[in-house]
PDB file of C-alpha atoms in Angstrom:
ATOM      1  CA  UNK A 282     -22.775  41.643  21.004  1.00 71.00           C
ATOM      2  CA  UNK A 283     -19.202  40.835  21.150  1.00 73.00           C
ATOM      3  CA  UNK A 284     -19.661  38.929  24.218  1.00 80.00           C
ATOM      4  CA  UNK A 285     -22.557  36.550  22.752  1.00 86.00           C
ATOM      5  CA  UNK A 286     -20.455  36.141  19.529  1.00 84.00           C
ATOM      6  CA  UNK A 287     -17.401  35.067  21.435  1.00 81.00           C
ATOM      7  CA  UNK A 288     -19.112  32.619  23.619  1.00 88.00           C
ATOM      8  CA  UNK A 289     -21.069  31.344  20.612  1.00 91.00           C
ATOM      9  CA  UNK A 290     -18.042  30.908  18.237  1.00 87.00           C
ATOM     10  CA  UNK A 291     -15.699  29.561  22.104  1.00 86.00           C
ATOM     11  CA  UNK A 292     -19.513  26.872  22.023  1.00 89.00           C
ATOM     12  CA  UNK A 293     -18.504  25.727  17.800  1.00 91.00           C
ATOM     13  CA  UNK A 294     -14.861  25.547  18.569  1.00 85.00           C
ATOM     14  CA  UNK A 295     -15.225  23.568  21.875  1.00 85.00           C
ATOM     15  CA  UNK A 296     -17.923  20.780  19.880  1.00 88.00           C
ATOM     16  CA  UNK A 297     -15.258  20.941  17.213  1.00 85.00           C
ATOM     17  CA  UNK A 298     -12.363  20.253  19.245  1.00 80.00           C
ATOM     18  CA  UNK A 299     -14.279  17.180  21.361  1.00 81.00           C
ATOM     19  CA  UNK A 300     -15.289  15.739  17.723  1.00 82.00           C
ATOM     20  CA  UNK A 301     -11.947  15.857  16.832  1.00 78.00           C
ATOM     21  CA  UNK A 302     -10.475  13.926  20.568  1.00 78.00           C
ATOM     22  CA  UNK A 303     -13.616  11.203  19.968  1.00 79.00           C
ATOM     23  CA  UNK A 304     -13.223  10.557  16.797  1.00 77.00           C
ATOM     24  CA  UNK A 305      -8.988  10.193  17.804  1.00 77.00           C
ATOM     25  CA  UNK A 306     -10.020   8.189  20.740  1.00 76.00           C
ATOM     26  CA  UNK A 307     -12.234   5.674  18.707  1.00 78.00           C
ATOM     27  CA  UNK A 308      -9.415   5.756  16.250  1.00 76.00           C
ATOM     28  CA  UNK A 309     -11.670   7.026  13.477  1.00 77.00           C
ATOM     29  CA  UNK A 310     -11.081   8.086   9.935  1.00 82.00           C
ATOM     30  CA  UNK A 311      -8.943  11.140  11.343  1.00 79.00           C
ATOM     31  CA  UNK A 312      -6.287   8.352  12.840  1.00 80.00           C
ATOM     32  CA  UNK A 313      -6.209   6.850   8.841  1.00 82.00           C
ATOM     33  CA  UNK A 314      -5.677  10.247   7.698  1.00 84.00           C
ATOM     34  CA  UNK A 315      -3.106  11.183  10.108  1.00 80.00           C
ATOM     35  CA  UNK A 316      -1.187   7.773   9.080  1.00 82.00           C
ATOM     36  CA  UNK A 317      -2.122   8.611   5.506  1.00 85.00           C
ATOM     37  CA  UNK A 318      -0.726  12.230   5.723  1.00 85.00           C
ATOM     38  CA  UNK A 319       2.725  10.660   7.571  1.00 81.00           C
ATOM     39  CA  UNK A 320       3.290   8.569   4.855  1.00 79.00           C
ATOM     40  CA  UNK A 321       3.017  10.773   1.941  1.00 81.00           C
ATOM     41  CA  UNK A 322       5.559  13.692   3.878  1.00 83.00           C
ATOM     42  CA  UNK A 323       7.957  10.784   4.384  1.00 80.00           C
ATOM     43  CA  UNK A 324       8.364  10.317   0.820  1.00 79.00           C
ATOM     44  CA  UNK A 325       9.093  14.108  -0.177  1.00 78.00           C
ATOM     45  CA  UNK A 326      11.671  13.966   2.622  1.00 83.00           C
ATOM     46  CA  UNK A 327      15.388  15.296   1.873  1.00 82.00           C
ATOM     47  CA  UNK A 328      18.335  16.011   3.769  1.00 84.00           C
ATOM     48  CA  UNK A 329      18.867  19.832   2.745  1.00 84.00           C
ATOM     49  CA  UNK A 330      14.611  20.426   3.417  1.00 83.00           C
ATOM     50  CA  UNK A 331      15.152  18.602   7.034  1.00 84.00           C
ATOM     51  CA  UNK A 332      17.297  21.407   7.829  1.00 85.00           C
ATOM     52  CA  UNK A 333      15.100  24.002   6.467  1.00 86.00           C
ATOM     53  CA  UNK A 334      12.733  22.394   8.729  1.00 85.00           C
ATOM     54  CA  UNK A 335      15.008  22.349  11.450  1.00 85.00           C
ATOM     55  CA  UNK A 336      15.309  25.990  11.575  1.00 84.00           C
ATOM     56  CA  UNK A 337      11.835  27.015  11.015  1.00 84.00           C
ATOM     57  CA  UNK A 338      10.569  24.656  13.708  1.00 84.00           C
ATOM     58  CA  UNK A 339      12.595  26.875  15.996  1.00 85.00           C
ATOM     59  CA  UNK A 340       9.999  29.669  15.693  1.00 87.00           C
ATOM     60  CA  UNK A 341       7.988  27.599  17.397  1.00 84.00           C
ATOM     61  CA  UNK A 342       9.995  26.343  20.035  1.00 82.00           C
ATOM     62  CA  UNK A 343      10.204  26.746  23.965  1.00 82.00           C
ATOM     63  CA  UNK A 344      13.405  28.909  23.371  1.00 88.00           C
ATOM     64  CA  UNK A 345      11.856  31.387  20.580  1.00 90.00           C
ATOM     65  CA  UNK A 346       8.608  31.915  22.290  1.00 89.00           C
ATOM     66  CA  UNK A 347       9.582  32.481  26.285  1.00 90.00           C
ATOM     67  CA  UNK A 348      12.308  34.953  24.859  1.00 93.00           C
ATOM     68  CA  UNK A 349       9.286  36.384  22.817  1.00 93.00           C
ATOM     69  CA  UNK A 350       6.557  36.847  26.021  1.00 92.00           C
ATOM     70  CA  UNK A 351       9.730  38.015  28.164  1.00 94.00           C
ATOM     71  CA  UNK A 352      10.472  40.472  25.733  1.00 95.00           C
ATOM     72  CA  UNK A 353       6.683  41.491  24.888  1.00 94.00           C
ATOM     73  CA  UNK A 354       5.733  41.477  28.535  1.00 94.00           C
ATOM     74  CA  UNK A 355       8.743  43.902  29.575  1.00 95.00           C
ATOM     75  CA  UNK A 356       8.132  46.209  26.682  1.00 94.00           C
ATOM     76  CA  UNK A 357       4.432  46.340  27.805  1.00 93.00           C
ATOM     77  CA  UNK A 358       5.730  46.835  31.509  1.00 95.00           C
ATOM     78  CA  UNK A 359       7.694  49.421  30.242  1.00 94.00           C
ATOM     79  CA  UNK A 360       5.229  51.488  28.479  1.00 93.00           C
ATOM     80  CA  UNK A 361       2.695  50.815  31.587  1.00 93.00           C
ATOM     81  CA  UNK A 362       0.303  48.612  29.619  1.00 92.00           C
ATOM     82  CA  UNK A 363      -0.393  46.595  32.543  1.00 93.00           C
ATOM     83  CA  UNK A 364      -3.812  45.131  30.836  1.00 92.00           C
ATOM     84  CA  UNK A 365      -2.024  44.273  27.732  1.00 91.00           C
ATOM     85  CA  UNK A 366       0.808  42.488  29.937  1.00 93.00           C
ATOM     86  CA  UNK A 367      -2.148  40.496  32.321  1.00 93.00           C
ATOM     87  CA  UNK A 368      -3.735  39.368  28.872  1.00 91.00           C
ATOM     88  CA  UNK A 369      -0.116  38.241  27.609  1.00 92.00           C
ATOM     89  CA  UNK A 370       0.768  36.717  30.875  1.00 92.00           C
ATOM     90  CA  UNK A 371      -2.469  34.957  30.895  1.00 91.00           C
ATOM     91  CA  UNK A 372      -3.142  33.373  27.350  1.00 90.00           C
ATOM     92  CA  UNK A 373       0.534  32.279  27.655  1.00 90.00           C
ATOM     93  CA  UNK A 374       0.868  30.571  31.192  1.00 90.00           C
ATOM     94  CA  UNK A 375      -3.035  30.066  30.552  1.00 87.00           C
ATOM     95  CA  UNK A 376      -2.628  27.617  27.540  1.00 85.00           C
ATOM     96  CA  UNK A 377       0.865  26.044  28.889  1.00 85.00           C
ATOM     97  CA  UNK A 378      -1.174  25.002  31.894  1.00 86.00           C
ATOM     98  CA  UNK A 379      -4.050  23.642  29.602  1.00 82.00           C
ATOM     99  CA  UNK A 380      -1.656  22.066  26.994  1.00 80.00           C
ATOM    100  CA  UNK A 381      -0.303  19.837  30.504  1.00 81.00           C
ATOM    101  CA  UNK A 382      -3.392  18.613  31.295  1.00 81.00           C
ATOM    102  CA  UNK A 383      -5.132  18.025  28.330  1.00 77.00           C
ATOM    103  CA  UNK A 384      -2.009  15.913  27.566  1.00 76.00           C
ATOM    104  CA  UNK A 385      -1.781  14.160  30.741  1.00 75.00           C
ATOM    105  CA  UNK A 386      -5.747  13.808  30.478  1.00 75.00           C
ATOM    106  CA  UNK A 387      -5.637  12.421  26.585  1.00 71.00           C
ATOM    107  CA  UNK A 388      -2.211  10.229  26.994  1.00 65.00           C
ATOM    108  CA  UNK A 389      -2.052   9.557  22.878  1.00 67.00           C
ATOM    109  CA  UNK A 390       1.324   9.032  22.133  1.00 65.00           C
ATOM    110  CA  UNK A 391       3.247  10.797  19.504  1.00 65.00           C
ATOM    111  CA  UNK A 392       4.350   8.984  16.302  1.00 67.00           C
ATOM    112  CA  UNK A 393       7.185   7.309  15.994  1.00 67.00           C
ATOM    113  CA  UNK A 394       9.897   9.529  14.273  1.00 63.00           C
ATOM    114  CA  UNK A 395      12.796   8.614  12.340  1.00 56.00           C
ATOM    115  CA  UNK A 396      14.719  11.504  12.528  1.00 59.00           C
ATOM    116  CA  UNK A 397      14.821  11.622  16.613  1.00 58.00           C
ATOM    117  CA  UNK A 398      13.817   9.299  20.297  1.00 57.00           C
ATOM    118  CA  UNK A 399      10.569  11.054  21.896  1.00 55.00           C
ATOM    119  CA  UNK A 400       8.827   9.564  24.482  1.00 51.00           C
ATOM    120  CA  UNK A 401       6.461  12.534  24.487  1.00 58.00           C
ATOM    121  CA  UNK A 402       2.981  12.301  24.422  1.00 54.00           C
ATOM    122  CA  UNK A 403       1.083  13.960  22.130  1.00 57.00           C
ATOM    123  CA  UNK A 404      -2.422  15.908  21.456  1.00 61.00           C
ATOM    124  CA  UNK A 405      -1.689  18.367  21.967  1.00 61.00           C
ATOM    125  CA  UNK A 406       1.770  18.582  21.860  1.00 63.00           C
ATOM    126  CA  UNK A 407       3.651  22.187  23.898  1.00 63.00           C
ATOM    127  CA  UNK A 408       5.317  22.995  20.261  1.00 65.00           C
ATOM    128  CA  UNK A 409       1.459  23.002  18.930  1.00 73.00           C
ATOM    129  CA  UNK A 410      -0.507  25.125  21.350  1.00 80.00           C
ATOM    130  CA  UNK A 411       2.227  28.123  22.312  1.00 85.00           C
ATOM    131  CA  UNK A 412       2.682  28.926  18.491  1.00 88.00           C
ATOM    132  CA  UNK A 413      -0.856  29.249  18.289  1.00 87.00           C
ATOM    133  CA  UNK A 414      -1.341  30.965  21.513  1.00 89.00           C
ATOM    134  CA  UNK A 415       2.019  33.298  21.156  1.00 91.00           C
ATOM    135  CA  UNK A 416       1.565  34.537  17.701  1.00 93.00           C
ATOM    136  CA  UNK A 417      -2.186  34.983  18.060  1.00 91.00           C
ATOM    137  CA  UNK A 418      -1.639  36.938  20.948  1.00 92.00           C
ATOM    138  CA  UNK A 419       0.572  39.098  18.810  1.00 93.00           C
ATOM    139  CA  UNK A 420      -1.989  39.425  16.304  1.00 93.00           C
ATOM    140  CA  UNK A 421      -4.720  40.581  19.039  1.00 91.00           C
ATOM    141  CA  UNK A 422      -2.273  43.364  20.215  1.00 92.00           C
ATOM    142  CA  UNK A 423      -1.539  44.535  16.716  1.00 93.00           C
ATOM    143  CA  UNK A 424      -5.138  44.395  15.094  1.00 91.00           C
ATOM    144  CA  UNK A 425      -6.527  46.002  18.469  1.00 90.00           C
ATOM    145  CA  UNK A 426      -4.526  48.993  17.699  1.00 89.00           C
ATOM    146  CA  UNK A 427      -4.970  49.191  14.043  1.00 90.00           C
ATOM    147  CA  UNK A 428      -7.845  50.892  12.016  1.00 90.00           C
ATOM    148  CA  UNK A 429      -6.701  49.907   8.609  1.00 92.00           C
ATOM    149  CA  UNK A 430      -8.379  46.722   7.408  1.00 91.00           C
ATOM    150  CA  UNK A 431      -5.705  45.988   5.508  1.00 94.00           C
ATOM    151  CA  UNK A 432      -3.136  46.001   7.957  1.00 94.00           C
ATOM    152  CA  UNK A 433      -5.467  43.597  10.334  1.00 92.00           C
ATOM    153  CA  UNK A 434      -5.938  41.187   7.310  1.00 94.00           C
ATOM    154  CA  UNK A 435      -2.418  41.095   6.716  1.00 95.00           C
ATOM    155  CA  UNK A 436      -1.460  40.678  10.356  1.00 94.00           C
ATOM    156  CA  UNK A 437      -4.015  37.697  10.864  1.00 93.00           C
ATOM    157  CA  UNK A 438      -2.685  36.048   7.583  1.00 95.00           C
ATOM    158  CA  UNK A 439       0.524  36.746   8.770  1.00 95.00           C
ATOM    159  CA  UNK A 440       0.037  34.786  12.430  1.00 93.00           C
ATOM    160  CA  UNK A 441      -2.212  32.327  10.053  1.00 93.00           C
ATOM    161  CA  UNK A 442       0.736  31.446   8.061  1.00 94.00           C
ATOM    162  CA  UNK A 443       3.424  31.451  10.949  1.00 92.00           C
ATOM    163  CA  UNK A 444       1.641  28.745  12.932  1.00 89.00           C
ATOM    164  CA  UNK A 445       0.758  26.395   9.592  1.00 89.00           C
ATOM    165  CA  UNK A 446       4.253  26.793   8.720  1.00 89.00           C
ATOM    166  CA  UNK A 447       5.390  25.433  12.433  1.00 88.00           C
ATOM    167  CA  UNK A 448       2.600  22.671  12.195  1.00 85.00           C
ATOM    168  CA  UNK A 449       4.225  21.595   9.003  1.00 86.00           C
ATOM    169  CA  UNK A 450       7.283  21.386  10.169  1.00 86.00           C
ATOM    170  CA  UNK A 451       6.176  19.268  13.297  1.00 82.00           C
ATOM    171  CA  UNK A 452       4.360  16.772  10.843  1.00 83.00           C
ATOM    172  CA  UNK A 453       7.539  17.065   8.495  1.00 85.00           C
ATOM    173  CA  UNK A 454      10.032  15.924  11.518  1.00 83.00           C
ATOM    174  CA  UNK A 455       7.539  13.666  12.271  1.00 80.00           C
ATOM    175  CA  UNK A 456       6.456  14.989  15.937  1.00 76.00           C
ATOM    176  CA  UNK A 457       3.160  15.084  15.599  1.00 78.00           C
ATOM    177  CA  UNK A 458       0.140  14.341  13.818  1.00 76.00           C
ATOM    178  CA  UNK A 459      -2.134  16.851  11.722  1.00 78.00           C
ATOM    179  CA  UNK A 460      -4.993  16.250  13.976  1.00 75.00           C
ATOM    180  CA  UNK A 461      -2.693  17.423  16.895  1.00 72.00           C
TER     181      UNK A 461
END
């Protein structure tokens, strides 16, 4: 059961996720709304929130999460959770690799941001996928060991809010789009 259920819901999210590139690609209504959405964050834009930005954006940053899977994967070498550290090891260098080539495959360009010079390409951008991947991957390990529902509701609202908060703040500083 669980393996028909994950490829079923891996079958949605895949269709989903090529909608979402053609409809990019063709510069649909999701290119408008990514404009749209770019516009309307410039205007609530302060100097004192940009640096509340700043720092949260960190949580989500090369720095924050290769300390994090260092520090995860030796406390699971540690303990002799060798499955736990593949799985890490795997969703981690897994979606890095994937992140590369679905940017060098896509080649959209970031938007142009006003608060800093990137050349970087975007869709999906590195600062996108590892917060996803990273704090998901926490989630997993914390809800596979937990019985109370509570505690996994709270853990996958928890990871929910972490990553919307670090998409935010990319929007926010302007380095990337909400479709990313």
């Amino acid at each position: 059961l669980h393996l028909t259920v994950g490829l079923l819901l891996s079958a949605i999210f895949i269709t989903v996720f090529g909608l979402i590139i053609d409809g990019i690609l063709t510069g649909g209504p999701l290119v408008a709304l990514d404009r749209w959405v770019i516009v309307h964050v410039l205007y609530f834009r302060t100097p004192s929130v940009t640096e509340a930005v700043r720092g949260f954006t960190r949580l989500g940053g090369a720095v924050f999460i290769l300390s994090g899977s260092i520090l995860l994967s030796a406390y699971f070498f540690i303990i002799k959770r060798f499955d736990s550290l593949l799985t890490l090891l795997a969703a981690v260098l897994g979606g890095r690799i994937l992140s590369l080539i679905l940017r060098v495959t896509l080649h959209r360009p970031g938007p142009e941001s006003l608060l800093f010079k990137s050349s970087a390409l975007s869709l999906p951008k590195i600062h996108d996928v590892m917060p996803v991947i990273f704090y998901g991957i926490i989630a997993y390990f914390i809800i596979r060991n937990t019985r109370s529902w509570r505690r996994q509701l709270f853990t996958m609202l928890t990871a929910f809010f972490m990553v919307s908060l670090i998409g935010f703040t990319g929007i926010y500083l302007q380095a990337f789009y909400l479709s990313d």
